[in-house]
XYZ file of C-alpha atoms in Angstrom:
571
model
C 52.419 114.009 -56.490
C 55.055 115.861 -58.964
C 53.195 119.144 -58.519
C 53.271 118.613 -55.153
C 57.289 118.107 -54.595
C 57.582 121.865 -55.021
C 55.269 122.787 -52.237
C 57.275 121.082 -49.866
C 59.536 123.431 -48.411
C 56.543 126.396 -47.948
C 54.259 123.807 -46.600
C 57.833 123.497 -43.806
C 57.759 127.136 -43.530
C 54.378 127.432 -42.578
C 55.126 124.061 -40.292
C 57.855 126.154 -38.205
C 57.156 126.666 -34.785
C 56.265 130.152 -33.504
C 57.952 129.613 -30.253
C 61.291 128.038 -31.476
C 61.492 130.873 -33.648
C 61.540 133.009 -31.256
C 63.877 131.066 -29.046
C 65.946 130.415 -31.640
C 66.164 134.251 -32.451
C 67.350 134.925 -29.095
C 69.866 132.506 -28.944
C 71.085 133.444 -32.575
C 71.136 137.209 -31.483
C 73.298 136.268 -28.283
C 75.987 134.027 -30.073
C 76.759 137.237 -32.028
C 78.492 139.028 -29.188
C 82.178 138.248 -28.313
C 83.964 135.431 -26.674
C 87.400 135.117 -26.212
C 88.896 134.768 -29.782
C 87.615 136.774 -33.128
C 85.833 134.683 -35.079
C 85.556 134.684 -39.170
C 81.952 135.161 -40.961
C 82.266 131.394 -41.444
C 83.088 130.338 -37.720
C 80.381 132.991 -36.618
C 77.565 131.975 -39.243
C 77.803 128.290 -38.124
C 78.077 128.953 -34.527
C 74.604 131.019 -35.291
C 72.828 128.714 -36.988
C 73.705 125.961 -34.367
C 72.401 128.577 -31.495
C 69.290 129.366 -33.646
C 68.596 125.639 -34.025
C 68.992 124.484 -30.633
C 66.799 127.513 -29.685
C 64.264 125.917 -31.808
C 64.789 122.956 -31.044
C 63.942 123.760 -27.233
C 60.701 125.595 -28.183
C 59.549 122.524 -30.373
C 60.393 120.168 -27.570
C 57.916 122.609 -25.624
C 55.576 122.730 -28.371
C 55.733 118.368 -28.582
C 55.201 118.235 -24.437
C 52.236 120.299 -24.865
C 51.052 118.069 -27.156
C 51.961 114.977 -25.156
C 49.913 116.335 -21.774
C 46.804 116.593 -24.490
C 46.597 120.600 -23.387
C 44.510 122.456 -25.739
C 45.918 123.250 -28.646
C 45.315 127.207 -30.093
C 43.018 127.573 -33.145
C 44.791 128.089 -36.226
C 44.159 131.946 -35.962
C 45.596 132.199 -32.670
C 48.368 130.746 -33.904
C 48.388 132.915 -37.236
C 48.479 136.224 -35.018
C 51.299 134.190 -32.607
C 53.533 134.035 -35.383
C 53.184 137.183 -37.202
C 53.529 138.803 -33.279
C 56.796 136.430 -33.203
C 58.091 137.951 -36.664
C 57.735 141.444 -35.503
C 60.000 140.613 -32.615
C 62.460 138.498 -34.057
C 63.490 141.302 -37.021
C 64.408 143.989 -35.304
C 66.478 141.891 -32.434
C 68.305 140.331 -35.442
C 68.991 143.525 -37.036
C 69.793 145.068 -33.713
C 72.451 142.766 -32.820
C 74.126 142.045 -36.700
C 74.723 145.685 -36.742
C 76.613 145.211 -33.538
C 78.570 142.311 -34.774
C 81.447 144.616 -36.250
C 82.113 146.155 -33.275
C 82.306 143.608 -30.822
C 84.473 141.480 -32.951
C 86.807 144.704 -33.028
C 86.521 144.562 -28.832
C 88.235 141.166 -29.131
C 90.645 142.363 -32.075
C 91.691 145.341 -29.437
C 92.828 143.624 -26.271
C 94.449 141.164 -28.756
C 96.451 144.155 -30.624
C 94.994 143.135 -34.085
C 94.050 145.153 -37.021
C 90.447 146.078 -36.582
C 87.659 144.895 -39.611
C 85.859 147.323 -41.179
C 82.857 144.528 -41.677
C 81.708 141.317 -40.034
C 79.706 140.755 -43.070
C 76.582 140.535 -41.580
C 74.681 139.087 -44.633
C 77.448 136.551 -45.053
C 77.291 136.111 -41.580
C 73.308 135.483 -42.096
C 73.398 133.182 -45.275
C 75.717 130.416 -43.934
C 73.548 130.718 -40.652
C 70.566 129.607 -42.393
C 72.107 127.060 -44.189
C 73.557 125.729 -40.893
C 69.730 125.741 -39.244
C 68.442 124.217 -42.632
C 70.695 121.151 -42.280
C 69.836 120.685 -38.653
C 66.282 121.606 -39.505
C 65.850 118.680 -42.033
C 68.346 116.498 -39.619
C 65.835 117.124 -36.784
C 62.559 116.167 -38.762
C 64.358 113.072 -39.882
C 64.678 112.316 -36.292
C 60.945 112.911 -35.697
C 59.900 110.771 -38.460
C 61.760 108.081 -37.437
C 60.306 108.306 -33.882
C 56.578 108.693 -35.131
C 56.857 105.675 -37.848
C 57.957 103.554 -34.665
C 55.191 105.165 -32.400
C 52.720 104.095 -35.129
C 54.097 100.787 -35.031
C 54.199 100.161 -31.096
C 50.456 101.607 -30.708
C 49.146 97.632 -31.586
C 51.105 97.159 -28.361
C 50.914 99.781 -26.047
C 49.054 103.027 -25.290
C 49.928 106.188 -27.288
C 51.521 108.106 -24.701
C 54.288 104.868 -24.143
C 54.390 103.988 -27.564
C 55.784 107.826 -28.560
C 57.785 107.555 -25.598
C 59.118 104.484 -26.846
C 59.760 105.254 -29.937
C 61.651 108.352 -28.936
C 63.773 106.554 -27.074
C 64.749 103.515 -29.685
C 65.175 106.507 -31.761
C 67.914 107.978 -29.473
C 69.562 104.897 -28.833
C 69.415 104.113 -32.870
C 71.328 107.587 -33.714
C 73.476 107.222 -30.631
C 74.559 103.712 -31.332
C 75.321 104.832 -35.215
C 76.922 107.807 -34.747
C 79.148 106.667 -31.995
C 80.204 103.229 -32.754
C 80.696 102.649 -36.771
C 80.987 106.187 -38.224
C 82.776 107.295 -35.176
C 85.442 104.229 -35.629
C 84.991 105.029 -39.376
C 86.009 108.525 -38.979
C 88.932 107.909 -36.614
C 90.361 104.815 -39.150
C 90.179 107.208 -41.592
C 91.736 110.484 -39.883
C 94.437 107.924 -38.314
C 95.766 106.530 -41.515
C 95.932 109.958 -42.899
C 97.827 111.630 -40.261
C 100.085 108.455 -40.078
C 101.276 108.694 -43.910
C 101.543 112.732 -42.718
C 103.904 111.680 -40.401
C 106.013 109.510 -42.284
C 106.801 112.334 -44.894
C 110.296 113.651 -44.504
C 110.643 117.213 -45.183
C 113.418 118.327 -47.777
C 114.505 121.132 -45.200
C 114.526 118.528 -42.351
C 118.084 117.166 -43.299
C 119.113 113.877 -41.128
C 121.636 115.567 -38.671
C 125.668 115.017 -38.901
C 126.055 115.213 -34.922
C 125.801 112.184 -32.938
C 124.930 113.229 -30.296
C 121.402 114.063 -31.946
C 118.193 111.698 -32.347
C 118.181 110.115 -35.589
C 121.783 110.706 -36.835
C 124.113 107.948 -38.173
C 125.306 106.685 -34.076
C 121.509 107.044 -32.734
C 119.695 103.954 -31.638
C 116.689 105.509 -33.003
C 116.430 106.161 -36.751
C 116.086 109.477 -38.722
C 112.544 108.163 -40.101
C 111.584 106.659 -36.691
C 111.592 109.872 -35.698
C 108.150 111.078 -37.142
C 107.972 114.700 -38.743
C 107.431 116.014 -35.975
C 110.152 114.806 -33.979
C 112.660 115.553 -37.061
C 111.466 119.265 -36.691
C 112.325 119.292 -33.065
C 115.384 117.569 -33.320
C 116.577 119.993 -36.498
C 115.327 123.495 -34.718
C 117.593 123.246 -31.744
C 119.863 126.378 -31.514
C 123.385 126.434 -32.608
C 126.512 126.827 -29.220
C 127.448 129.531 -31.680
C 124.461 131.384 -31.639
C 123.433 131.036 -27.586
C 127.350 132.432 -27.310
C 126.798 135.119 -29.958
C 123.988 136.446 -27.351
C 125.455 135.996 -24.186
C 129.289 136.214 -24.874
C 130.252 132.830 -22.785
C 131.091 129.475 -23.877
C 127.945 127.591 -24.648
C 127.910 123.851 -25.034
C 125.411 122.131 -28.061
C 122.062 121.828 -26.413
C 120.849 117.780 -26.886
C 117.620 116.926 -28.140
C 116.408 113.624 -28.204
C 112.890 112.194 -29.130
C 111.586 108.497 -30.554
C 108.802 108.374 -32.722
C 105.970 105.909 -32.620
C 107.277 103.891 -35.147
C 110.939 103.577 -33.147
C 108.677 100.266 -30.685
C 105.689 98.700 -30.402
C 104.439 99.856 -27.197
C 105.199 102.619 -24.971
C 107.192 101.174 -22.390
C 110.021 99.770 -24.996
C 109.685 103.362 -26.854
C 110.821 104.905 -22.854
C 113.652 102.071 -22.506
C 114.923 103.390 -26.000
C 114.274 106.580 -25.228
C 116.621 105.992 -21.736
C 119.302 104.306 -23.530
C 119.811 106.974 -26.204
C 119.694 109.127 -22.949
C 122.379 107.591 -21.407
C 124.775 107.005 -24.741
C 124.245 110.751 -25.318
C 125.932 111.688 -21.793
C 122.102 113.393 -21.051
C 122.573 112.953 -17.271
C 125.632 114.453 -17.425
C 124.228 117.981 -18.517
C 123.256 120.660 -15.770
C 120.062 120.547 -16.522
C 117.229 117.478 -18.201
C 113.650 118.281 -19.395
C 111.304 115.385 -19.908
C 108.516 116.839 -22.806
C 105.175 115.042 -23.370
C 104.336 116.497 -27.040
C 100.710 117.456 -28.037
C 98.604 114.632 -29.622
C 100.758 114.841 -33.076
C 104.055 114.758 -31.078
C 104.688 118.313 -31.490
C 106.876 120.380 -29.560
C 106.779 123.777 -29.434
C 109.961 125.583 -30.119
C 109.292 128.566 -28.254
C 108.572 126.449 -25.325
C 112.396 124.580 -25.305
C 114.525 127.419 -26.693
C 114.349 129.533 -24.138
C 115.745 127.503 -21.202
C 118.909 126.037 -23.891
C 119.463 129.716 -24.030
C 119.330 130.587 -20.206
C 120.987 127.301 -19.224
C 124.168 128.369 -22.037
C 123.787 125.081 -23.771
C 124.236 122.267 -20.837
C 120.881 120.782 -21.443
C 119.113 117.473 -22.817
C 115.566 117.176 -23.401
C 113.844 114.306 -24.649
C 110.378 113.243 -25.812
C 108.558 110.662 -26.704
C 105.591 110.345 -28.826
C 102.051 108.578 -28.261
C 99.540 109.455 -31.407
C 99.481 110.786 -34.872
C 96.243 112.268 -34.114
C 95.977 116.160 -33.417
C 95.122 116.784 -29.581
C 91.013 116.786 -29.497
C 91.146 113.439 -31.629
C 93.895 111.577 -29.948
C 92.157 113.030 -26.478
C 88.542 111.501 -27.869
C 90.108 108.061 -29.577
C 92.943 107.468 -27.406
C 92.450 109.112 -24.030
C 94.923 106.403 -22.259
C 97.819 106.549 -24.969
C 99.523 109.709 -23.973
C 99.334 109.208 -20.154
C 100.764 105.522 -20.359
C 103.731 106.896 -22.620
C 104.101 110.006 -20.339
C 104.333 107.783 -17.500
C 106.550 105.181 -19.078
C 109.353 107.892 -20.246
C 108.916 109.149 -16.613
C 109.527 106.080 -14.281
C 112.399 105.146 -16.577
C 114.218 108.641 -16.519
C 113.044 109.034 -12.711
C 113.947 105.575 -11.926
C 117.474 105.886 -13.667
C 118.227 109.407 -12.173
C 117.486 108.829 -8.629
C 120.086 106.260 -8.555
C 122.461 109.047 -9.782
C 124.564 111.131 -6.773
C 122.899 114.002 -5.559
C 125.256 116.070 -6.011
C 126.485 114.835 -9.841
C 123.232 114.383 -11.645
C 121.204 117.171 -13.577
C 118.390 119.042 -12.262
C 115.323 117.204 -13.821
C 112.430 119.570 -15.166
C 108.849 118.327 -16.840
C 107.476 120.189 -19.423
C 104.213 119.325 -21.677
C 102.023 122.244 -23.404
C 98.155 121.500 -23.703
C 97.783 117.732 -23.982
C 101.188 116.985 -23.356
C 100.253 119.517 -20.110
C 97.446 117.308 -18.835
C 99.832 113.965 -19.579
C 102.749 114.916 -18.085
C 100.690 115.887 -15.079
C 99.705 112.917 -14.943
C 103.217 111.237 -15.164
C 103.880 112.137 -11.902
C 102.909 110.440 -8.886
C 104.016 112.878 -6.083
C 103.730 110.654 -3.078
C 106.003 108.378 -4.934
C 109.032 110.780 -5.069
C 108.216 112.801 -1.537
C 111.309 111.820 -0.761
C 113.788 112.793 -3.770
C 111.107 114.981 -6.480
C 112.329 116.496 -9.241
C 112.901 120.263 -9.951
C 110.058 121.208 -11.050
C 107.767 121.599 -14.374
C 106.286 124.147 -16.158
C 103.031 123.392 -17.939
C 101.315 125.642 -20.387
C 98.094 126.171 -21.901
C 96.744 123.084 -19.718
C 93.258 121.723 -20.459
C 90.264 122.654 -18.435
C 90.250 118.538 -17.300
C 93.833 118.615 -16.145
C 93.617 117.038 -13.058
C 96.308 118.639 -10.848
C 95.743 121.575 -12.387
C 91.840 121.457 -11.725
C 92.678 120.755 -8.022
C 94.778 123.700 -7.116
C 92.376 126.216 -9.187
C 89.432 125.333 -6.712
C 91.671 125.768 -3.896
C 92.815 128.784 -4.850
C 93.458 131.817 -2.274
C 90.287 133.623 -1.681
C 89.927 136.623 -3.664
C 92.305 135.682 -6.538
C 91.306 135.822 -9.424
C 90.364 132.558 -11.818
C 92.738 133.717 -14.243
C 95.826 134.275 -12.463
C 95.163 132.563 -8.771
C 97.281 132.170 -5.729
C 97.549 129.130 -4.434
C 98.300 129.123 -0.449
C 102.114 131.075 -0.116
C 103.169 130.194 -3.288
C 106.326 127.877 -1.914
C 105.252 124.722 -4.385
C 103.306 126.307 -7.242
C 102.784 130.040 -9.310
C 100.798 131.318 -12.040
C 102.120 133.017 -15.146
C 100.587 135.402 -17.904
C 101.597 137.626 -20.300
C 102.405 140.192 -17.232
C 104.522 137.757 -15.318
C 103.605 135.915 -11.976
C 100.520 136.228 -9.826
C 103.392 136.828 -7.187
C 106.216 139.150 -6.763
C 109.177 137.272 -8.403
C 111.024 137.420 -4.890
C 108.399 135.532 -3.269
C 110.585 132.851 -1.938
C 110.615 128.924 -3.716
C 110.336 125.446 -1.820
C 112.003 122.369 -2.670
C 110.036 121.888 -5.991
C 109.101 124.600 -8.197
C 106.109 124.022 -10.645
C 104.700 127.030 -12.966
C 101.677 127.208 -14.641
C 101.686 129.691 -18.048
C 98.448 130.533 -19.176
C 96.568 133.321 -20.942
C 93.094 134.384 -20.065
C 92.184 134.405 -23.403
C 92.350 130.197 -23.942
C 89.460 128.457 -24.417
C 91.549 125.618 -24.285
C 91.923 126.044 -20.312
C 89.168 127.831 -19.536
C 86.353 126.152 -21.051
C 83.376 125.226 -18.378
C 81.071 122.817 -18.858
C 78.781 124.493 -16.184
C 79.363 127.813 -18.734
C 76.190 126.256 -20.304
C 73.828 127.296 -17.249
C 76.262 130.004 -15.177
C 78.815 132.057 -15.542
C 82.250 130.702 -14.990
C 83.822 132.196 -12.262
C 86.703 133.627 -14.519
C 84.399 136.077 -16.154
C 84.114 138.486 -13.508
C 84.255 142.146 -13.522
C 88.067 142.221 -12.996
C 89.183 139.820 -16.196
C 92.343 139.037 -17.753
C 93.467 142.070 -20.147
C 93.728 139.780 -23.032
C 89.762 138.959 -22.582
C 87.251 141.573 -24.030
C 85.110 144.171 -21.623
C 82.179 143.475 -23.738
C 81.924 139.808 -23.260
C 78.654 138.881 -21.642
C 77.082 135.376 -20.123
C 74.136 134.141 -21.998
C 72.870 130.686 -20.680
C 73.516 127.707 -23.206
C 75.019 130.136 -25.863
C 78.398 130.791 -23.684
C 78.854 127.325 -23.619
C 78.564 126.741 -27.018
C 80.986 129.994 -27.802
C 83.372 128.383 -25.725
C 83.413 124.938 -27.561
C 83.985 127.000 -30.536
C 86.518 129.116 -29.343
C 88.518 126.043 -28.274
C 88.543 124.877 -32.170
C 90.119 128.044 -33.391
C 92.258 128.545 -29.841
C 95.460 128.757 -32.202
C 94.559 131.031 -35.159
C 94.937 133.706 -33.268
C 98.248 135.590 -32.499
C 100.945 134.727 -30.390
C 100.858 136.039 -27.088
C 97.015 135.026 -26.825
C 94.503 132.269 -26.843
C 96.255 128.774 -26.714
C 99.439 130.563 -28.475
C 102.296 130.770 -25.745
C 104.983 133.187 -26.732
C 108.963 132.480 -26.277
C 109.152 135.677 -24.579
C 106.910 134.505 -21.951
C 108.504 131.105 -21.464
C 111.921 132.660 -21.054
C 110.280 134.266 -17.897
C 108.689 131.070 -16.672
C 111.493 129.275 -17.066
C 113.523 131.992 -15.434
C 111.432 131.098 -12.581
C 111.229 127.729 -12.592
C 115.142 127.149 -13.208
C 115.862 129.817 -10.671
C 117.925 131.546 -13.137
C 119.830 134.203 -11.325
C 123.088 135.164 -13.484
C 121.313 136.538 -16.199
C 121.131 140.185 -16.107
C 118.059 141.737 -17.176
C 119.548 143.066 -20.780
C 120.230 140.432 -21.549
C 116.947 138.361 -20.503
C 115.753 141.651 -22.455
C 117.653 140.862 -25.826
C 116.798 136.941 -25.704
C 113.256 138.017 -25.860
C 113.521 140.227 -28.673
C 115.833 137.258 -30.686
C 113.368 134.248 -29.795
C 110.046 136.637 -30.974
C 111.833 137.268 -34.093
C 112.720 133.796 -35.255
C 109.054 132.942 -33.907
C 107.363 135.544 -36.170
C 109.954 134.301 -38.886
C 109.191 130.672 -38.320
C 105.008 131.022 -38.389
C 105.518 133.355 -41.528
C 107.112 131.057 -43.734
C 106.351 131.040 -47.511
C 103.252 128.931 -48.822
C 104.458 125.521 -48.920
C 107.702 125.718 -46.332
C 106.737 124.245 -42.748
C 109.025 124.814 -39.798
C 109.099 123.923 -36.486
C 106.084 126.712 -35.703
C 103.914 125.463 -37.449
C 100.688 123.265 -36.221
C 100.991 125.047 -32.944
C 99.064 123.253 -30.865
C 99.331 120.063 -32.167
């Protein structure tokens, strides 16, 4: 049986199934063409051995049903001549389409004004690919002899036919039940206590503030390591008076941020009561203008998302936040789907509650604000039959996930013959779309009582993903497609889908200005829109771009080992 062992693997090869290989080469040859967001030789040699094993895996699940119906099988000769006819085809498409690979990563790299790559590495490209279908390979006959060892012992019960049924089935509900009960709450224990003892660290460059009218100084209800590290790097990155009156020339009052970290209460309703309390012994409500945040998943706020309306609004603002998870956005989403919509809501009705009680004419104008997760939570905050009667400002959401409900809703409503990317929703009065290129309406377009902006980029995967991508093209990929999306990017069934899902993992490791990567320069002109900021003269909206793109460039550049504010952009 020794001499045997090494014989293994050829007697797999020569096991392999003609058809999946050829499926699998067609799939592997279309997850080589571009997508919305360059990927790596790593990222793309995964992605194509997971294409090239589902492909297989569809033409073995032929091969097995075949079997099943008892339909004559071919003689091994036939089947000889199959394969070598299969080999003949599959080279040259694989060839074909690596040599390719260069250049339509470099179509991506274009419209995203990156450097181009002289090499996809192709061979590197093919190596981890292999490896990738060799895992699922021997993953996938695992499965199989799981389900024939119960098959075998069923058949003293039961016909063949139902007992390979059968065990196929307790064989899917086995792996199913593993994977996601214990190693899934495993996995999330695990990644949980990690990013909690993460959060707790205070960074030497985070100093606890002097000013008292800050989160986490000496007078706050809430303490400096309450705060989280993520809400000590909000709370530390707000601009200076001095420097929003070194742009504009005019007195500029201290811009107030306030946030309370997860370990400030036990639950999310007494974190919003703090959170309103601090509010109120801050004077909050008696700035011009409020913004209620809901961070990402870690509690991260983006910087270039709040700087730009302390600027425009010359200082009179409070913001506050509250967080709901340690987790980063796709885990906190998967493990605690309910978390960041209860605390959204809970900071909401409190601030709401307290601020429609204010005079009209006395209290602040009250904004929302939440970027990807914190997007799709604050929407969800918001009840607007509940304040028909007195509704906020507005809110301007960014990057908001393809299951945003709200969001969702108005995109399949959109005006006939808008595009996906950039709609228009019925005269624009209640709600606008913004890109890199500005509105999806002249700016003049006149406002109703409530103004709510949407910023997103064609290029995120984080909003655009479609589950139907798997069997049709999603209506966003159309002949006329966002600039920031490549010309060359094709629908393959199955394989899109798949691209997607990738591209949604790596959404942020791309530069800003693309992907899920908002730039400052285009918040200033959402919020320009959504504040109805009319006394800033263009030069000057002009130079608060160029000054916010700088410190962002400065901020995500850092040296090895310094972490600012701009870092883990999308939480």
């Amino acid at each position: 049986m020794i001499r045997q062992l090494p014989l293994l693997p050829l007697r797999w090869v020569r096991n392999l199934s003609g058809l999946g290989l050829v499926l699998g080469t067609f799939l592997f040859a279309a997850s080589l063409t571009p997508t919305l967001v360059p990927r790596t030789a790593m990222t793309q040699g995964v992605l194509a051995g997971v294409c090239f094993a589902v492909g297989y895996g569809l033409g073995t699940a032929c091969n097995w049903l075949w079997a099943y119906l008892e339909m004559p099988k071919a003689s091994e000769r036939v089947r000889r001549i199959g394969n070598i006819a299969a080999l003949c085809i599959c080279l040259p498409v694989v060839v074909i389409f690596l040599a390719k690979t260069t250049e339509w990563q470099n179509s991506i790299r274009a419209v995203m004004a990156m450097e181009p790559i002289t090499s996809a590495l192709p061979i590197q490209i093919s190596l981890i690919a292999l490896i990738s279908f060799a895992a699922l390979l021997m993953l996938g006959r695992l499965f199989g002899f799981v389900t024939r060892f119960l098959a075998q012992r069923l058949l003293r019960f039961m016909p063949r036919r139902v007992a390979l049924v059968a065990g196929l089935t307790i064989t899917t509900v086995l792996v199913w039940t593993l994977s996601n009960g214990f190693l899934v709450r495993i996995t999330f224990h695990v990644l949980d206590s990690s990013f909690r003892a993460r959060d707790a660290l205070i960074e030497p460059a985070s100093p606890q503030p002097a000013d008292p009218l800050q989160s986490g100084s000496s007078a706050s209800l809430v303490k400096w390591q309450e705060l989280g590290r993520a809400g000590r790097e909000f709370v530390a990155a707000r601009p200076a008076a001095a420097e929003i009156t070194a742009l504009t020339g005019r007195p500029a009052l201290q811009p107030i941020r306030l946030y309370v970290g997860l370990r400030a209460a036990d639950t999310a309703e007494e974190r919003a009561r703090l959170a309103l309390e601090e509010m109120k012994r801050v004077g909050a409500f008696e700035r011009a203008i409020l913004v209620v945040i809901t961070p990402t998943g870690t509690g991260w706020v983006d910087p270039s998302a709040i700087s730009p309306i302390e600027y425009l609004a010359d200082g009179d603002i409070a913001s506050v936040a509250l967080q709901y998870s340690y987790l980063s956005s796709p885990l906190s989403l998967l493990a605690q789907p309910e978390h960041g919509s209860e605390a959204a809501r809970a900071l909401f009705v409190e601030v709401y509650r307290y601020w429609t009680g204010l005079p009209r004419e006395r209290r602040p104008r009250l904004y929302l604000h939440g970027l990807s997760l914190g997007a799709m939570n604050s929407e969800r905050s918001v009840e607007l039959l509940d304040m028909i009667g007195d509704p906020v400002d507005g809110a301007l959401w960014s990057g908001p996930p393809f299951g945003s409900r709200i969001w969702r809703g108005i995109m399949d409503r959109r005006n006939p013959g808008s595009p996906a990317w950039l709609p228009v929703y019925r005269d624009s009065r209640f709600v606008r779309f913004m890109n890199q290129d500005g509105p999806s309406v002249p700016p003049e377009t006149p406002w109703g009582i409530m103004r709510v902006v949407y910023l997103q980029y064609a290029s995120d995967a984080v909003t655009f993903f479609d589950q139907n991508a798997f069997f049709r093209p999603p209506p966003w990929l159309s002949p006329v497609r966002g600039r920031d999306v490549s010309p060359e990017f094709r629908w393959y069934p199955i394989v899109t889908g798949l691209q997607l899902a990738l591209d949604m993992a790596v959404a942020t490791q791309i530069p800003m200005g693309y992907g899920h990567v908002y730039a400052p320069q285009h918040y200033v002109e959402a919020w320009v829109a959504v504040a109805g900021i009319q006394t800033w003269p263009q030069q000057q909206i002009a130079a608060l771009k160029r000054l916010l793109r700088e410190r962002a460039g400065q901020g995500t550049g850092d040296a090895e080992g310094k972490e600012s504010a701009y870092h883990n952009r999308g939480g």
